[in-house]
Amino acid sequence: MTRRRWIADTWDEATASLTGEQATHLIRVLRAQPGMEFDIVAGDRVYHAVIAGITGDSVRFNLVAEIPAEPALPVTLLLAVFKFDRMEWAIEKATELGVARIVPVITRRAEKHLVRSAPGRVERWRRIAHESAKQSRRSDIPVIEDALPLKTAAAREDDAVKLVLAEQERSTTLRGALEEALKITGDDFPEIRLAIGPEGGWAAEEEAIFDDAGWKPVSLGPRILRAETAAITALAVVASLLE
Ligand code: SAM
């Protein structure tokens, strides 16, 4: 049986609570009553839960049994800031596909008004990821970081496999690069970082930044994809190899 899933605002080892918009929806629209059963995501765990009580605008659940949770893909997406409606779509779909973290990045060719408005959009992007995680029955919500300049985001030091999606790359495909990485790490899935450029593509100095920071350019094939299509396709390729 498929139970509707909620993401707890607060929880301990035996109970969880919803407050705010989720609780209002549950109380007013779904007419919450004690005894009704749902799935509750509490931190990185998922539980079968039963409503224990409703107080004002908050709903309290007893956690009945833990349900096995699906891990996120070990992928951080550096997503260039581009037209907000399409970017929101990309965030929603990337969440459905299991991305663990999205870093919105400010790139040289980003439109100026988008760059100015990006910091004020982050909370909205987080809400979109939250809703999408709930809808797609994820057991966690991807982290949406504050927007960062590309240079800062690309320079982060770690052991991740770092792949920059580049439409002019002809020899190395994303799939080929991932298969090579998996040959080395075996069953230990590596952390993967993918960077998707803006509508105008990467500027030459950005390609140099990636190169200096150890990123490898990879292709998704001979056609030029829109940024949101590239983001979704890249995640689907990762999922097809890791899941
Ligand atoms: N420079 C391009 C132009 O205007 O002709 C378009 C850039 S494309 C719309 C946006 C981003 O999607 C690129 O920076 C790249 O990260 C990714 N992308 C699009 N098509 C791709 C492909 N075939 N292979 C790899 N990445 C691709």
PDB file of C-alpha atoms and ligand atoms in Angstrom:
ATOM      1  CA  MET A   1       0.000   0.000   0.000  1.00  0.00           C
ATOM      2  CA  THR A   2       1.321   3.460  -0.879  1.00  0.00           C
ATOM      3  CA  ARG A   3       0.963   5.933   1.958  1.00  0.00           C
ATOM      4  CA  ARG A   4       1.268   9.653   1.477  1.00  0.00           C
ATOM      5  CA  ARG A   5       4.672  10.919   2.588  1.00  0.00           C
ATOM      6  CA  TRP A   6       5.534  13.987   4.703  1.00  0.00           C
ATOM      7  CA  ILE A   7       8.844  15.454   5.723  1.00  0.00           C
ATOM      8  CA  ALA A   8       8.983  16.044   9.494  1.00  0.00           C
ATOM      9  CA  ASP A   9       9.820  19.506  10.787  1.00  0.00           C
ATOM     10  CA  THR A  10      10.903  18.109  14.170  1.00  0.00           C
ATOM     11  CA  TRP A  11      11.368  14.579  15.493  1.00  0.00           C
ATOM     12  CA  ASP A  12      12.895  12.385  18.187  1.00  0.00           C
ATOM     13  CA  GLU A  13      13.336   8.602  18.302  1.00  0.00           C
ATOM     14  CA  ALA A  14       9.621   7.883  18.854  1.00  0.00           C
ATOM     15  CA  THR A  15       7.636  10.848  17.502  1.00  0.00           C
ATOM     16  CA  ALA A  16       7.677  13.434  14.731  1.00  0.00           C
ATOM     17  CA  SER A  17       5.771  16.667  14.087  1.00  0.00           C
ATOM     18  CA  LEU A  18       4.682  18.720  11.128  1.00  0.00           C
ATOM     19  CA  THR A  19       4.195  22.462  11.479  1.00  0.00           C
ATOM     20  CA  GLY A  20       3.681  25.295   8.998  1.00  0.00           C
ATOM     21  CA  GLU A  21       2.313  24.748   5.489  1.00  0.00           C
ATOM     22  CA  GLN A  22       2.513  20.954   5.541  1.00  0.00           C
ATOM     23  CA  ALA A  23       0.509  20.755   8.768  1.00  0.00           C
ATOM     24  CA  THR A  24      -2.061  23.266   7.524  1.00  0.00           C
ATOM     25  CA  HIS A  25      -2.568  21.220   4.367  1.00  0.00           C
ATOM     26  CA  LEU A  26      -2.870  17.996   6.317  1.00  0.00           C
ATOM     27  CA  ILE A  27      -5.340  19.457   8.819  1.00  0.00           C
ATOM     28  CA  ARG A  28      -7.493  21.586   6.515  1.00  0.00           C
ATOM     29  CA  VAL A  29      -7.417  19.787   3.183  1.00  0.00           C
ATOM     30  CA  LEU A  30      -6.877  16.161   4.179  1.00  0.00           C
ATOM     31  CA  ARG A  31      -8.882  16.514   7.422  1.00  0.00           C
ATOM     32  CA  ALA A  32      -6.255  14.883   9.619  1.00  0.00           C
ATOM     33  CA  GLN A  33      -7.553  12.697  12.441  1.00  0.00           C
ATOM     34  CA  PRO A  34      -5.725  10.710  15.119  1.00  0.00           C
ATOM     35  CA  GLY A  35      -5.074   7.188  13.864  1.00  0.00           C
ATOM     36  CA  MET A  36      -4.532   8.156  10.189  1.00  0.00           C
ATOM     37  CA  GLU A  37      -1.422   6.498   8.735  1.00  0.00           C
ATOM     38  CA  PHE A  38       1.334   8.130   6.676  1.00  0.00           C
ATOM     39  CA  ASP A  39       5.018   7.782   5.865  1.00  0.00           C
ATOM     40  CA  ILE A  40       7.226  10.303   7.621  1.00  0.00           C
ATOM     41  CA  VAL A  41      10.729  11.288   6.622  1.00  0.00           C
ATOM     42  CA  ALA A  42      12.643  12.223   9.769  1.00  0.00           C
ATOM     43  CA  GLY A  43      16.198  13.315   8.960  1.00  0.00           C
ATOM     44  CA  ASP A  44      17.616  10.600   6.716  1.00  0.00           C
ATOM     45  CA  ARG A  45      15.148   7.905   7.860  1.00  0.00           C
ATOM     46  CA  VAL A  46      11.649   7.012   6.746  1.00  0.00           C
ATOM     47  CA  TYR A  47       8.954   5.656   9.087  1.00  0.00           C
ATOM     48  CA  HIS A  48       5.490   4.257   8.921  1.00  0.00           C
ATOM     49  CA  ALA A  49       3.704   6.661  11.290  1.00  0.00           C
ATOM     50  CA  VAL A  50       0.291   7.235  12.846  1.00  0.00           C
ATOM     51  CA  ILE A  51      -1.203  10.592  13.804  1.00  0.00           C
ATOM     52  CA  ALA A  52      -1.138  10.796  17.606  1.00  0.00           C
ATOM     53  CA  GLY A  53      -2.575  14.284  18.029  1.00  0.00           C
ATOM     54  CA  ILE A  54      -3.413  17.615  16.433  1.00  0.00           C
ATOM     55  CA  THR A  55      -2.777  20.820  18.340  1.00  0.00           C
ATOM     56  CA  GLY A  56      -3.517  24.176  16.731  1.00  0.00           C
ATOM     57  CA  ASP A  57      -1.449  24.193  13.550  1.00  0.00           C
ATOM     58  CA  SER A  58       0.738  21.228  14.326  1.00  0.00           C
ATOM     59  CA  VAL A  59       0.345  17.490  13.783  1.00  0.00           C
ATOM     60  CA  ARG A  60       2.187  14.968  15.981  1.00  0.00           C
ATOM     61  CA  PHE A  61       2.894  11.392  14.862  1.00  0.00           C
ATOM     62  CA  ASN A  62       3.974   8.238  16.620  1.00  0.00           C
ATOM     63  CA  LEU A  63       6.703   6.530  14.595  1.00  0.00           C
ATOM     64  CA  VAL A  64       5.634   2.906  14.218  1.00  0.00           C
ATOM     65  CA  ALA A  65       8.341   1.207  12.144  1.00  0.00           C
ATOM     66  CA  GLU A  66      11.306   2.232  10.056  1.00  0.00           C
ATOM     67  CA  ILE A  67      11.024   1.662   6.293  1.00  0.00           C
ATOM     68  CA  PRO A  68      14.192   1.009   4.243  1.00  0.00           C
ATOM     69  CA  ALA A  69      15.264   4.315   2.658  1.00  0.00           C
ATOM     70  CA  GLU A  70      16.669   4.839  -0.839  1.00  0.00           C
ATOM     71  CA  PRO A  71      20.028   6.621  -0.739  1.00  0.00           C
ATOM     72  CA  ALA A  72      20.492   9.734  -2.894  1.00  0.00           C
ATOM     73  CA  LEU A  73      22.814   9.516  -5.881  1.00  0.00           C
ATOM     74  CA  PRO A  74      26.280  10.587  -4.696  1.00  0.00           C
ATOM     75  CA  VAL A  75      26.105  13.571  -7.036  1.00  0.00           C
ATOM     76  CA  THR A  76      26.641  17.284  -6.511  1.00  0.00           C
ATOM     77  CA  LEU A  77      25.386  19.349  -9.430  1.00  0.00           C
ATOM     78  CA  LEU A  78      27.025  22.705 -10.096  1.00  0.00           C
ATOM     79  CA  LEU A  79      24.194  24.319 -11.995  1.00  0.00           C
ATOM     80  CA  ALA A  80      24.867  27.615 -13.767  1.00  0.00           C
ATOM     81  CA  VAL A  81      22.231  30.212 -13.003  1.00  0.00           C
ATOM     82  CA  PHE A  82      20.033  30.482 -16.101  1.00  0.00           C
ATOM     83  CA  LYS A  83      16.436  31.508 -16.886  1.00  0.00           C
ATOM     84  CA  PHE A  84      14.608  30.943 -13.617  1.00  0.00           C
ATOM     85  CA  ASP A  85      11.579  29.075 -14.966  1.00  0.00           C
ATOM     86  CA  ARG A  86      13.815  26.514 -16.664  1.00  0.00           C
ATOM     87  CA  MET A  87      16.216  26.404 -13.761  1.00  0.00           C
ATOM     88  CA  GLU A  88      13.365  25.632 -11.386  1.00  0.00           C
ATOM     89  CA  TRP A  89      12.284  22.831 -13.676  1.00  0.00           C
ATOM     90  CA  ALA A  90      15.850  21.472 -13.609  1.00  0.00           C
ATOM     91  CA  ILE A  91      15.923  21.588  -9.782  1.00  0.00           C
ATOM     92  CA  GLU A  92      12.599  19.769  -9.564  1.00  0.00           C
ATOM     93  CA  LYS A  93      13.640  17.037 -12.008  1.00  0.00           C
ATOM     94  CA  ALA A  94      17.150  16.684 -10.573  1.00  0.00           C
ATOM     95  CA  THR A  95      15.527  16.076  -7.194  1.00  0.00           C
ATOM     96  CA  GLU A  96      13.279  13.391  -8.688  1.00  0.00           C
ATOM     97  CA  LEU A  97      16.344  11.733 -10.193  1.00  0.00           C
ATOM     98  CA  GLY A  98      18.084  11.627  -6.815  1.00  0.00           C
ATOM     99  CA  VAL A  99      20.676  14.425  -6.802  1.00  0.00           C
ATOM    100  CA  ALA A 100      22.222  14.914  -3.350  1.00  0.00           C
ATOM    101  CA  ARG A 101      23.273  18.566  -3.598  1.00  0.00           C
ATOM    102  CA  ILE A 102      22.894  21.470  -6.017  1.00  0.00           C
ATOM    103  CA  VAL A 103      25.231  24.456  -6.068  1.00  0.00           C
ATOM    104  CA  PRO A 104      23.842  27.329  -8.173  1.00  0.00           C
ATOM    105  CA  VAL A 105      26.862  28.946  -9.799  1.00  0.00           C
ATOM    106  CA  ILE A 106      27.345  32.420 -11.194  1.00  0.00           C
ATOM    107  CA  THR A 107      29.068  32.223 -14.554  1.00  0.00           C
ATOM    108  CA  ARG A 108      30.563  34.774 -16.909  1.00  0.00           C
ATOM    109  CA  ARG A 109      27.764  34.509 -19.474  1.00  0.00           C
ATOM    110  CA  ALA A 110      24.876  34.542 -17.010  1.00  0.00           C
ATOM    111  CA  GLU A 111      22.396  37.325 -17.698  1.00  0.00           C
ATOM    112  CA  LYS A 112      23.064  40.227 -15.318  1.00  0.00           C
ATOM    113  CA  HIS A 113      19.532  40.510 -13.964  1.00  0.00           C
ATOM    114  CA  LEU A 114      19.561  36.786 -13.109  1.00  0.00           C
ATOM    115  CA  VAL A 115      22.838  37.180 -11.240  1.00  0.00           C
ATOM    116  CA  ARG A 116      21.356  40.069  -9.223  1.00  0.00           C
ATOM    117  CA  SER A 117      18.207  38.135  -8.367  1.00  0.00           C
ATOM    118  CA  ALA A 118      19.798  34.735  -7.664  1.00  0.00           C
ATOM    119  CA  PRO A 119      20.495  35.225  -3.903  1.00  0.00           C
ATOM    120  CA  GLY A 120      16.831  36.077  -3.359  1.00  0.00           C
ATOM    121  CA  ARG A 121      15.725  32.947  -5.222  1.00  0.00           C
ATOM    122  CA  VAL A 122      17.563  30.391  -3.134  1.00  0.00           C
ATOM    123  CA  GLU A 123      14.764  29.901  -0.606  1.00  0.00           C
ATOM    124  CA  ARG A 124      12.320  29.288  -3.469  1.00  0.00           C
ATOM    125  CA  TRP A 125      14.705  26.715  -4.979  1.00  0.00           C
ATOM    126  CA  ARG A 126      14.870  24.997  -1.581  1.00  0.00           C
ATOM    127  CA  ARG A 127      11.073  24.866  -1.408  1.00  0.00           C
ATOM    128  CA  ILE A 128      10.922  23.382  -4.913  1.00  0.00           C
ATOM    129  CA  ALA A 129      13.428  20.684  -3.915  1.00  0.00           C
ATOM    130  CA  HIS A 130      11.464  20.007  -0.725  1.00  0.00           C
ATOM    131  CA  GLU A 131       8.184  19.571  -2.630  1.00  0.00           C
ATOM    132  CA  SER A 132       9.797  17.468  -5.318  1.00  0.00           C
ATOM    133  CA  ALA A 133      11.479  15.227  -2.717  1.00  0.00           C
ATOM    134  CA  LYS A 134       8.124  14.670  -1.085  1.00  0.00           C
ATOM    135  CA  GLN A 135       6.335  13.996  -4.358  1.00  0.00           C
ATOM    136  CA  SER A 136       8.990  11.567  -5.559  1.00  0.00           C
ATOM    137  CA  ARG A 137       8.980   9.767  -2.174  1.00  0.00           C
ATOM    138  CA  ARG A 138      12.605  10.486  -1.426  1.00  0.00           C
ATOM    139  CA  SER A 139      13.855   9.853   2.067  1.00  0.00           C
ATOM    140  CA  ASP A 140      15.939  13.013   2.087  1.00  0.00           C
ATOM    141  CA  ILE A 141      15.896  16.497   0.627  1.00  0.00           C
ATOM    142  CA  PRO A 142      18.776  17.601  -1.583  1.00  0.00           C
ATOM    143  CA  VAL A 143      20.836  20.434  -0.186  1.00  0.00           C
ATOM    144  CA  ILE A 144      20.508  23.608  -2.233  1.00  0.00           C
ATOM    145  CA  GLU A 145      23.473  25.805  -1.438  1.00  0.00           C
ATOM    146  CA  ASP A 146      23.650  29.576  -1.696  1.00  0.00           C
ATOM    147  CA  ALA A 147      24.715  30.761  -5.157  1.00  0.00           C
ATOM    148  CA  LEU A 148      28.509  30.879  -5.519  1.00  0.00           C
ATOM    149  CA  PRO A 149      30.900  32.291  -8.112  1.00  0.00           C
ATOM    150  CA  LEU A 150      32.082  29.489 -10.389  1.00  0.00           C
ATOM    151  CA  LYS A 151      35.704  29.946  -9.320  1.00  0.00           C
ATOM    152  CA  THR A 152      34.839  29.243  -5.658  1.00  0.00           C
ATOM    153  CA  ALA A 153      32.535  26.312  -6.416  1.00  0.00           C
ATOM    154  CA  ALA A 154      34.932  24.640  -8.866  1.00  0.00           C
ATOM    155  CA  ALA A 155      37.928  24.984  -6.572  1.00  0.00           C
ATOM    156  CA  ARG A 156      36.581  22.862  -3.706  1.00  0.00           C
ATOM    157  CA  GLU A 157      39.154  20.285  -2.761  1.00  0.00           C
ATOM    158  CA  ASP A 158      37.960  16.711  -2.409  1.00  0.00           C
ATOM    159  CA  ASP A 159      38.356  13.234  -3.874  1.00  0.00           C
ATOM    160  CA  ALA A 160      35.253  13.522  -6.047  1.00  0.00           C
ATOM    161  CA  VAL A 161      35.184  12.615  -9.725  1.00  0.00           C
ATOM    162  CA  LYS A 162      34.776  16.079 -11.276  1.00  0.00           C
ATOM    163  CA  LEU A 163      33.183  16.254 -14.713  1.00  0.00           C
ATOM    164  CA  VAL A 164      32.288  19.416 -16.590  1.00  0.00           C
ATOM    165  CA  LEU A 165      29.625  18.976 -19.264  1.00  0.00           C
ATOM    166  CA  ALA A 166      30.920  20.608 -22.429  1.00  0.00           C
ATOM    167  CA  GLU A 167      29.159  20.481 -25.782  1.00  0.00           C
ATOM    168  CA  GLN A 168      32.414  20.931 -27.723  1.00  0.00           C
ATOM    169  CA  GLU A 169      34.017  17.845 -26.159  1.00  0.00           C
ATOM    170  CA  ARG A 170      34.237  15.089 -28.765  1.00  0.00           C
ATOM    171  CA  SER A 171      36.360  12.268 -27.372  1.00  0.00           C
ATOM    172  CA  THR A 172      35.164  11.546 -23.820  1.00  0.00           C
ATOM    173  CA  THR A 173      31.528  10.812 -23.060  1.00  0.00           C
ATOM    174  CA  LEU A 174      30.049  11.206 -19.576  1.00  0.00           C
ATOM    175  CA  ARG A 175      29.289   7.494 -19.548  1.00  0.00           C
ATOM    176  CA  GLY A 176      32.848   6.587 -20.573  1.00  0.00           C
ATOM    177  CA  ALA A 177      34.360   8.823 -17.875  1.00  0.00           C
ATOM    178  CA  LEU A 178      32.109   7.321 -15.195  1.00  0.00           C
ATOM    179  CA  GLU A 179      32.886   3.771 -16.287  1.00  0.00           C
ATOM    180  CA  GLU A 180      36.606   4.551 -16.012  1.00  0.00           C
ATOM    181  CA  ALA A 181      36.090   5.985 -12.515  1.00  0.00           C
ATOM    182  CA  LEU A 182      34.088   2.931 -11.437  1.00  0.00           C
ATOM    183  CA  LYS A 183      36.850   0.603 -12.643  1.00  0.00           C
ATOM    184  CA  ILE A 184      39.132   2.267 -10.112  1.00  0.00           C
ATOM    185  CA  THR A 185      36.724   2.509  -7.171  1.00  0.00           C
ATOM    186  CA  GLY A 186      34.962  -0.853  -7.693  1.00  0.00           C
ATOM    187  CA  ASP A 187      31.854  -1.232  -5.551  1.00  0.00           C
ATOM    188  CA  ASP A 188      32.622   1.946  -3.596  1.00  0.00           C
ATOM    189  CA  PHE A 189      30.637   4.499  -5.510  1.00  0.00           C
ATOM    190  CA  PRO A 190      32.720   7.625  -5.892  1.00  0.00           C
ATOM    191  CA  GLU A 191      31.398  11.076  -5.057  1.00  0.00           C
ATOM    192  CA  ILE A 192      30.620  12.747  -8.368  1.00  0.00           C
ATOM    193  CA  ARG A 193      30.531  16.428  -9.213  1.00  0.00           C
ATOM    194  CA  LEU A 194      28.883  17.503 -12.458  1.00  0.00           C
ATOM    195  CA  ALA A 195      28.931  21.062 -13.807  1.00  0.00           C
ATOM    196  CA  ILE A 196      26.292  22.312 -16.247  1.00  0.00           C
ATOM    197  CA  GLY A 197      26.858  25.621 -18.053  1.00  0.00           C
ATOM    198  CA  PRO A 198      24.490  28.492 -18.799  1.00  0.00           C
ATOM    199  CA  GLU A 199      22.535  29.152 -22.001  1.00  0.00           C
ATOM    200  CA  GLY A 200      25.566  30.814 -23.603  1.00  0.00           C
ATOM    201  CA  GLY A 201      27.934  27.998 -22.575  1.00  0.00           C
ATOM    202  CA  TRP A 202      31.219  28.217 -20.652  1.00  0.00           C
ATOM    203  CA  ALA A 203      33.591  31.120 -21.346  1.00  0.00           C
ATOM    204  CA  ALA A 204      37.218  30.297 -22.204  1.00  0.00           C
ATOM    205  CA  GLU A 205      38.461  31.506 -18.793  1.00  0.00           C
ATOM    206  CA  GLU A 206      35.947  29.216 -17.083  1.00  0.00           C
ATOM    207  CA  GLU A 207      37.237  26.241 -19.038  1.00  0.00           C
ATOM    208  CA  ALA A 208      40.687  27.190 -17.724  1.00  0.00           C
ATOM    209  CA  ILE A 209      39.342  27.355 -14.136  1.00  0.00           C
ATOM    210  CA  PHE A 210      37.942  23.834 -14.489  1.00  0.00           C
ATOM    211  CA  ASP A 211      41.160  22.596 -16.016  1.00  0.00           C
ATOM    212  CA  ASP A 212      43.281  24.063 -13.196  1.00  0.00           C
ATOM    213  CA  ALA A 213      40.980  22.535 -10.560  1.00  0.00           C
ATOM    214  CA  GLY A 214      41.209  19.019 -12.060  1.00  0.00           C
ATOM    215  CA  TRP A 215      37.833  18.827 -13.799  1.00  0.00           C
ATOM    216  CA  LYS A 216      37.523  16.700 -16.948  1.00  0.00           C
ATOM    217  CA  PRO A 217      35.333  17.830 -19.895  1.00  0.00           C
ATOM    218  CA  VAL A 218      32.747  15.269 -20.988  1.00  0.00           C
ATOM    219  CA  SER A 219      30.121  15.046 -23.709  1.00  0.00           C
ATOM    220  CA  LEU A 220      26.489  14.014 -23.809  1.00  0.00           C
ATOM    221  CA  GLY A 221      26.610  13.451 -27.551  1.00  0.00           C
ATOM    222  CA  PRO A 222      26.768  15.514 -30.725  1.00  0.00           C
ATOM    223  CA  ARG A 223      23.654  17.634 -30.201  1.00  0.00           C
ATOM    224  CA  ILE A 224      23.572  20.861 -28.191  1.00  0.00           C
ATOM    225  CA  LEU A 225      21.161  20.457 -25.336  1.00  0.00           C
ATOM    226  CA  ARG A 226      19.525  23.166 -23.323  1.00  0.00           C
ATOM    227  CA  ALA A 227      21.061  23.504 -19.874  1.00  0.00           C
ATOM    228  CA  GLU A 228      18.071  21.889 -18.157  1.00  0.00           C
ATOM    229  CA  THR A 229      18.067  18.989 -20.637  1.00  0.00           C
ATOM    230  CA  ALA A 230      21.800  18.513 -20.083  1.00  0.00           C
ATOM    231  CA  ALA A 231      21.322  18.432 -16.291  1.00  0.00           C
ATOM    232  CA  ILE A 232      18.569  15.816 -16.443  1.00  0.00           C
ATOM    233  CA  THR A 233      20.340  13.699 -19.052  1.00  0.00           C
ATOM    234  CA  ALA A 234      23.581  13.719 -17.071  1.00  0.00           C
ATOM    235  CA  LEU A 235      21.813  12.574 -13.894  1.00  0.00           C
ATOM    236  CA  ALA A 236      19.976   9.854 -15.811  1.00  0.00           C
ATOM    237  CA  VAL A 237      23.312   8.574 -17.130  1.00  0.00           C
ATOM    238  CA  VAL A 238      24.734   8.472 -13.586  1.00  0.00           C
ATOM    239  CA  ALA A 239      21.628   6.725 -12.269  1.00  0.00           C
ATOM    240  CA  SER A 240      21.767   4.129 -15.054  1.00  0.00           C
ATOM    241  CA  LEU A 241      25.298   3.208 -13.989  1.00  0.00           C
ATOM    242  CA  LEU A 242      24.938   3.354 -10.212  1.00  0.00           C
ATOM    243  CA  GLU A 243      21.427   2.091  -9.548  1.00  0.00           C
TER     244      GLU A 243
HETATM  245  N1  SAM B   1      27.455  27.224 -26.069  1.00  0.00           N
HETATM  246  C1  SAM B   1      26.226  26.772 -26.501  1.00  0.00           C
HETATM  247  C2  SAM B   1      25.653  27.601 -27.622  1.00  0.00           C
HETATM  248  O1  SAM B   1      25.050  28.644 -27.350  1.00  0.00           O
HETATM  249  O2  SAM B   1      25.839  27.119 -28.719  1.00  0.00           O
HETATM  250  C3  SAM B   1      25.126  26.235 -25.644  1.00  0.00           C
HETATM  251  C4  SAM B   1      25.326  25.907 -24.223  1.00  0.00           C
HETATM  252  S1  SAM B   1      24.187  24.693 -23.662  1.00  0.00           S
HETATM  253  C5  SAM B   1      22.665  25.443 -24.032  1.00  0.00           C
HETATM  254  C6  SAM B   1      24.241  24.823 -21.915  1.00  0.00           C
HETATM  255  C7  SAM B   1      25.106  23.797 -21.197  1.00  0.00           C
HETATM  256  O3  SAM B   1      24.549  22.496 -21.372  1.00  0.00           O
HETATM  257  C8  SAM B   1      26.526  23.685 -21.673  1.00  0.00           C
HETATM  258  O4  SAM B   1      27.370  24.670 -21.104  1.00  0.00           O
HETATM  259  C9  SAM B   1      26.905  22.291 -21.219  1.00  0.00           C
HETATM  260  O5  SAM B   1      27.265  22.267 -19.854  1.00  0.00           O
HETATM  261  C10 SAM B   1      25.596  21.536 -21.404  1.00  0.00           C
HETATM  262  N2  SAM B   1      25.504  20.820 -22.685  1.00  0.00           N
HETATM  263  C11 SAM B   1      24.634  21.060 -23.693  1.00  0.00           C
HETATM  264  N3  SAM B   1      24.790  20.158 -24.680  1.00  0.00           N
HETATM  265  C12 SAM B   1      25.774  19.323 -24.289  1.00  0.00           C
HETATM  266  C13 SAM B   1      26.395  18.172 -24.871  1.00  0.00           C
HETATM  267  N4  SAM B   1      26.044  17.709 -26.045  1.00  0.00           N
HETATM  268  N5  SAM B   1      27.383  17.562 -24.174  1.00  0.00           N
HETATM  269  C14 SAM B   1      27.770  18.019 -22.966  1.00  0.00           C
HETATM  270  N6  SAM B   1      27.212  19.099 -22.367  1.00  0.00           N
HETATM  271  C15 SAM B   1      26.226  19.742 -23.010  1.00  0.00           C
END
